[in-house]
CSV table of C-alpha atoms in Angstrom, one decimal:
chain,number,residue,atom,x,y,z
A,362,GLY,CA,9.9,-22.5,-50.6
A,363,ALA,CA,10.3,-24.4,-47.5
A,364,VAL,CA,7.4,-26.4,-46.5
A,365,VAL,CA,5.2,-26.1,-42.9
A,366,SER,CA,2.6,-28.6,-42.1
A,367,GLN,CA,0.2,-28.2,-39.8
A,368,HIS,CA,-1.8,-30.7,-38.2
A,369,PRO,CA,-5.4,-30.8,-37.5
A,370,SER,CA,-6.6,-28.2,-39.5
A,371,ARG,CA,-9.6,-27.9,-38.4
A,372,VAL,CA,-10.9,-29.7,-34.5
A,373,ILE,CA,-14.1,-29.1,-32.9
A,374,CYS,CA,-13.7,-30.2,-28.9
A,375,LYS,CA,-15.7,-30.1,-25.9
A,376,SER,CA,-15.3,-27.3,-23.1
A,377,GLY,CA,-12.7,-28.5,-21.0
A,378,THR,CA,-10.6,-30.7,-22.8
A,379,SER,CA,-7.1,-30.4,-24.3
A,380,VAL,CA,-6.4,-30.2,-27.8
A,381,LYS,CA,-3.1,-30.4,-29.3
A,382,ILE,CA,-1.9,-28.9,-32.5
A,383,GLU,CA,1.3,-30.4,-34.4
A,384,CYS,CA,3.7,-28.0,-36.5
A,385,ARG,CA,6.4,-29.7,-38.6
A,386,SER,CA,9.0,-28.3,-41.2
A,387,LEU,CA,8.4,-31.1,-44.5
A,388,ASP,CA,12.1,-30.1,-45.8
A,389,PHE,CA,14.4,-28.1,-43.4
A,390,GLN,CA,15.4,-28.2,-39.9
A,391,ALA,CA,13.0,-25.7,-38.3
A,392,THR,CA,15.1,-24.1,-35.1
A,393,THR,CA,12.8,-21.3,-34.4
A,394,MET,CA,9.2,-21.5,-34.4
A,395,PHE,CA,6.6,-19.0,-33.9
A,396,TRP,CA,2.7,-19.5,-32.9
A,397,TYR,CA,0.3,-17.3,-33.8
A,398,ARG,CA,-3.6,-16.7,-33.3
A,399,GLN,CA,-5.7,-15.3,-35.2
A,400,PHE,CA,-9.4,-14.0,-34.2
A,401,PRO,CA,-12.0,-13.6,-37.1
A,402,LYS,CA,-11.7,-10.2,-39.0
A,403,GLN,CA,-8.3,-9.5,-37.1
A,404,SER,CA,-4.6,-9.5,-37.4
A,405,LEU,CA,-2.2,-12.5,-36.3
A,406,MET,CA,-0.8,-11.6,-32.6
A,407,LEU,CA,2.3,-13.3,-31.4
A,408,MET,CA,1.6,-16.4,-29.0
A,409,ALA,CA,4.9,-17.7,-28.4
A,410,THR,CA,8.8,-18.4,-29.2
A,411,SER,CA,10.2,-21.7,-29.5
A,412,ASN,CA,13.4,-22.7,-30.0
A,413,GLU,CA,14.2,-26.4,-30.3
A,414,GLY,CA,15.3,-28.1,-27.0
A,415,SER,CA,14.7,-25.2,-24.6
A,416,LYS,CA,11.5,-23.8,-23.0
A,417,ALA,CA,9.6,-21.2,-25.0
A,418,THR,CA,9.2,-17.5,-24.7
A,419,TYR,CA,5.7,-16.4,-24.4
A,420,GLU,CA,4.8,-12.9,-25.2
A,421,GLN,CA,3.2,-10.9,-22.9
A,422,GLY,CA,-0.7,-11.7,-22.1
A,423,VAL,CA,-0.3,-15.0,-22.8
A,424,GLU,CA,-1.0,-18.0,-20.7
A,425,LYS,CA,1.7,-20.0,-20.4
A,426,ASP,CA,0.0,-23.4,-18.3
A,427,LYS,CA,-2.9,-22.4,-21.1
A,428,PHE,CA,-0.8,-22.6,-23.8
A,429,LEU,CA,1.6,-25.4,-23.7
A,430,ILE,CA,4.3,-25.5,-26.3
A,431,ASN,CA,6.8,-28.0,-27.3
A,432,HIS,CA,9.7,-27.7,-29.5
A,433,ALA,CA,11.3,-31.1,-28.7
A,434,SER,CA,12.8,-31.8,-32.4
A,435,LEU,CA,13.9,-29.5,-35.8
A,436,THR,CA,11.2,-30.4,-37.3
A,437,LEU,CA,8.1,-30.6,-34.8
A,438,SER,CA,7.0,-28.3,-32.5
A,439,THR,CA,3.6,-29.1,-30.6
A,440,LEU,CA,0.8,-26.0,-29.2
A,441,THR,CA,-1.4,-27.8,-26.5
A,442,VAL,CA,-4.7,-25.7,-25.2
A,443,THR,CA,-5.2,-27.2,-22.0
A,444,SER,CA,-8.9,-27.1,-20.9
A,445,ALA,CA,-10.2,-25.0,-23.6
A,446,HIS,CA,-12.5,-23.0,-23.4
A,447,PRO,CA,-15.1,-21.5,-26.1
A,448,GLU,CA,-13.0,-18.1,-25.3
A,449,ASP,CA,-10.1,-19.9,-26.7
A,450,SER,CA,-11.6,-20.9,-30.2
A,451,SER,CA,-9.6,-19.4,-32.8
A,452,PHE,CA,-7.4,-19.4,-36.0
A,453,TYR,CA,-3.9,-21.0,-34.6
A,454,ILE,CA,-1.1,-20.5,-37.3
A,455,CYS,CA,2.4,-21.7,-37.0
A,456,SER,CA,5.6,-20.2,-38.4
A,457,ALA,CA,9.0,-21.6,-39.0
A,458,SER,CA,12.4,-20.4,-39.9
A,459,GLY,CA,15.9,-21.9,-40.5
A,460,THR,CA,18.8,-21.6,-42.2
A,461,GLY,CA,20.3,-22.8,-45.5
A,462,GLY,CA,18.6,-25.6,-47.7
A,463,ALA,CA,15.1,-24.1,-49.6
A,464,PHE,CA,16.0,-20.4,-47.3
A,465,SER,CA,17.0,-17.8,-49.6
A,466,LEU,CA,17.1,-15.6,-46.7
A,467,THR,CA,18.9,-16.1,-43.3
A,468,GLY,CA,15.5,-16.2,-40.9
A,469,GLU,CA,13.0,-16.1,-43.7
A,470,LEU,CA,9.9,-17.5,-42.0
A,471,PHE,CA,7.2,-20.1,-43.9
A,472,PHE,CA,3.8,-20.4,-42.5
A,473,GLY,CA,1.8,-23.3,-41.4
A,474,GLU,CA,-1.9,-24.1,-43.7
A,475,GLY,CA,-3.5,-22.7,-40.0
A,476,SER,CA,-5.3,-24.6,-37.5
A,477,ARG,CA,-9.0,-23.5,-36.8
A,478,LEU,CA,-10.3,-24.9,-33.3
A,479,THR,CA,-13.6,-24.6,-32.4
A,480,VAL,CA,-14.7,-25.0,-28.4
A,481,LEU,CA,-18.4,-25.3,-28.1
B,972,GLU,CA,7.5,-1.2,-28.6
B,973,LEU,CA,6.8,-2.1,-32.4
B,974,LYS,CA,3.6,-0.5,-33.8
B,975,VAL,CA,2.5,-1.5,-37.5
B,976,GLU,CA,-0.1,0.7,-39.0
B,977,GLN,CA,-2.0,0.2,-41.7
B,978,ASN,CA,-4.2,1.6,-44.2
B,979,PRO,CA,-7.2,1.5,-45.6
B,980,LEU,CA,-8.4,-1.4,-43.7
B,981,PHE,CA,-11.2,-1.7,-46.0
B,982,LEU,CA,-10.7,-1.3,-50.0
B,983,SER,CA,-13.6,-1.8,-52.2
B,984,MET,CA,-12.8,-1.0,-56.1
B,985,GLN,CA,-13.6,-1.9,-59.6
B,986,GLU,CA,-11.9,-3.9,-61.4
B,987,GLY,CA,-9.7,-1.9,-63.4
B,988,LYS,CA,-8.9,0.6,-61.2
B,989,ASN,CA,-5.0,1.1,-59.6
B,990,TYR,CA,-4.8,2.2,-55.9
B,991,THR,CA,-2.4,1.6,-52.5
B,992,ILE,CA,-2.0,0.1,-49.3
B,993,TYR,CA,0.0,1.9,-46.6
B,994,CYS,CA,1.7,0.6,-44.1
B,995,ASN,CA,3.5,2.6,-41.7
B,996,TYR,CA,5.8,1.5,-38.9
B,997,SER,CA,7.0,2.3,-35.7
B,998,THR,CA,10.7,1.2,-35.3
B,999,THR,CA,13.8,1.1,-37.1
B,1000,SER,CA,13.6,-3.0,-39.1
B,1001,ASP,CA,15.3,-5.2,-40.8
B,1002,ARG,CA,12.9,-6.0,-43.4
B,1003,LEU,CA,9.4,-6.1,-44.5
B,1004,TYR,CA,6.6,-8.2,-45.7
B,1005,TRP,CA,3.7,-8.2,-47.6
B,1006,TYR,CA,0.8,-11.2,-47.3
B,1007,ARG,CA,-1.7,-12.3,-48.9
B,1008,GLN,CA,-4.8,-14.6,-46.4
B,1009,ASP,CA,-7.7,-15.6,-48.5
B,1010,PRO,CA,-10.6,-16.6,-46.2
B,1011,GLY,CA,-10.3,-19.6,-44.1
B,1012,LYS,CA,-6.2,-19.7,-44.7
B,1013,SER,CA,-3.0,-19.6,-43.7
B,1014,LEU,CA,-0.7,-16.7,-44.9
B,1015,GLU,CA,0.6,-16.7,-48.9
B,1016,SER,CA,3.9,-14.8,-49.1
B,1017,LEU,CA,3.6,-12.0,-52.0
B,1018,PHE,CA,7.0,-9.9,-51.3
B,1019,VAL,CA,9.9,-9.5,-48.7
B,1020,LEU,CA,11.7,-6.1,-48.7
B,1021,LEU,CA,15.0,-5.5,-47.4
B,1022,SER,CA,16.1,-1.9,-48.2
B,1023,ASN,CA,15.7,1.6,-48.8
B,1024,GLY,CA,14.3,1.9,-52.2
B,1025,ALA,CA,13.8,-1.2,-52.6
B,1026,VAL,CA,10.9,-2.3,-55.3
B,1027,LYS,CA,9.3,-5.1,-56.3
B,1028,GLN,CA,7.1,-6.2,-58.5
B,1029,GLU,CA,4.7,-9.3,-59.0
B,1030,GLY,CA,1.8,-9.2,-61.9
B,1031,ARG,CA,-0.6,-6.7,-60.8
B,1032,LEU,CA,0.6,-6.1,-57.3
B,1033,MET,CA,3.9,-4.0,-56.5
B,1034,ALA,CA,5.3,-3.3,-53.5
B,1035,SER,CA,8.2,-0.5,-52.2
B,1036,LEU,CA,9.6,0.6,-49.1
B,1037,ASP,CA,11.3,3.6,-47.7
B,1038,THR,CA,13.2,3.0,-44.4
B,1039,LYS,CA,13.6,6.4,-44.1
B,1040,ALA,CA,10.4,7.1,-44.0
B,1041,ARG,CA,9.4,4.1,-42.1
B,1042,LEU,CA,6.6,3.4,-44.8
B,1043,SER,CA,5.7,0.8,-47.6
B,1044,THR,CA,3.2,0.8,-50.4
B,1045,LEU,CA,1.2,-2.3,-51.8
B,1046,HIS,CA,0.1,-1.0,-55.3
B,1047,ILE,CA,-2.6,-2.5,-56.9
B,1048,THR,CA,-2.9,-1.9,-61.1
B,1049,ALA,CA,-5.6,-2.7,-63.1
B,1050,ALA,CA,-7.6,-5.1,-60.4
B,1051,VAL,CA,-8.9,-8.3,-61.0
B,1052,HIS,CA,-12.2,-10.0,-58.6
B,1053,ASP,CA,-8.9,-13.0,-58.2
B,1054,LEU,CA,-7.1,-10.3,-56.1
B,1055,SER,CA,-9.8,-10.3,-53.5
B,1056,ALA,CA,-8.0,-11.4,-50.8
B,1057,THR,CA,-7.1,-9.8,-47.3
B,1058,TYR,CA,-3.4,-8.2,-47.7
B,1059,PHE,CA,-1.1,-8.2,-44.4
B,1060,CYS,CA,2.3,-6.0,-43.7
B,1061,ALA,CA,4.5,-6.6,-41.4
B,1062,VAL,CA,7.8,-5.6,-40.1
B,1063,GLY,CA,10.5,-7.8,-38.5
B,1064,TYR,CA,13.1,-7.3,-36.2
B,1065,ARG,CA,15.6,-9.8,-35.2
B,1066,ILE,CA,15.8,-11.7,-31.7
B,1067,PRO,CA,19.1,-11.6,-29.7
B,1068,TRP,CA,19.1,-14.9,-29.8
B,1069,GLY,CA,18.2,-18.3,-32.8
B,1070,GLY,CA,18.9,-15.8,-35.6
B,1071,SER,CA,15.1,-15.4,-36.7
B,1072,GLU,CA,12.9,-12.8,-36.4
B,1073,LYS,CA,9.5,-11.8,-34.8
B,1074,LEU,CA,7.4,-10.4,-36.9
B,1075,VAL,CA,4.6,-7.7,-36.2
B,1076,PHE,CA,1.6,-7.4,-38.2
B,1077,GLY,CA,-0.6,-4.8,-39.6
B,1078,LYS,CA,-3.9,-5.1,-38.8
B,1079,GLY,CA,-4.5,-6.1,-43.1
B,1080,THR,CA,-6.4,-4.7,-45.7
B,1081,LYS,CA,-9.7,-6.3,-46.8
B,1082,LEU,CA,-9.5,-5.9,-50.9
B,1083,THR,CA,-12.9,-6.4,-52.5
B,1084,VAL,CA,-12.5,-6.3,-56.3
B,1085,ASN,CA,-16.3,-5.8,-58.0
B,1086,PRO,CA,-16.4,-6.5,-61.0
């Protein structure tokens, strides 16, 4: 399958700081990337969908100004948690979709390794 | 709004036993996925089911899809400890632009296989 890489895998920060998480597609062009968050022992909740070169579409209840998403190229999307607070502590997972190449199914999703954010 | 219900949420079983995890969804969907998640890790893709009656098997796991009943099952045969993990089903629906699909996840089934 296609490879999606996330960085950092773990980050600890102080309350009030901003944290950037990167999601890269290593061997394909990701036309669409998705960002999820997962609280402990819970399911994944979609935060936003982004297409390269356009603004992200946020799910209901997700603060756009809090969670800034940039999808500047076909291989990189970033999620910036601005002015992070302890309640933002979570596991953030990206997924990416593309066509052709490694994809056996058009639109099939591949997931990054996840990034665990802890805000003190 | 697409809803996905998974049950049971917790499953404790003995090695060697069989069991089934159920995944119901509320509206028509393009495809259904099963994922495995180990503690602290991301998702590992297990199966993609595309059509009514689809059945896929990998080792001790077998997944099936009944689109008329809007039901998928993940059957575990002769469980072993290594299968202990959380299993998620996810239902996909296409978004109008981009050609990709959104996924709505079930709450997950935490499976513990005891020796």
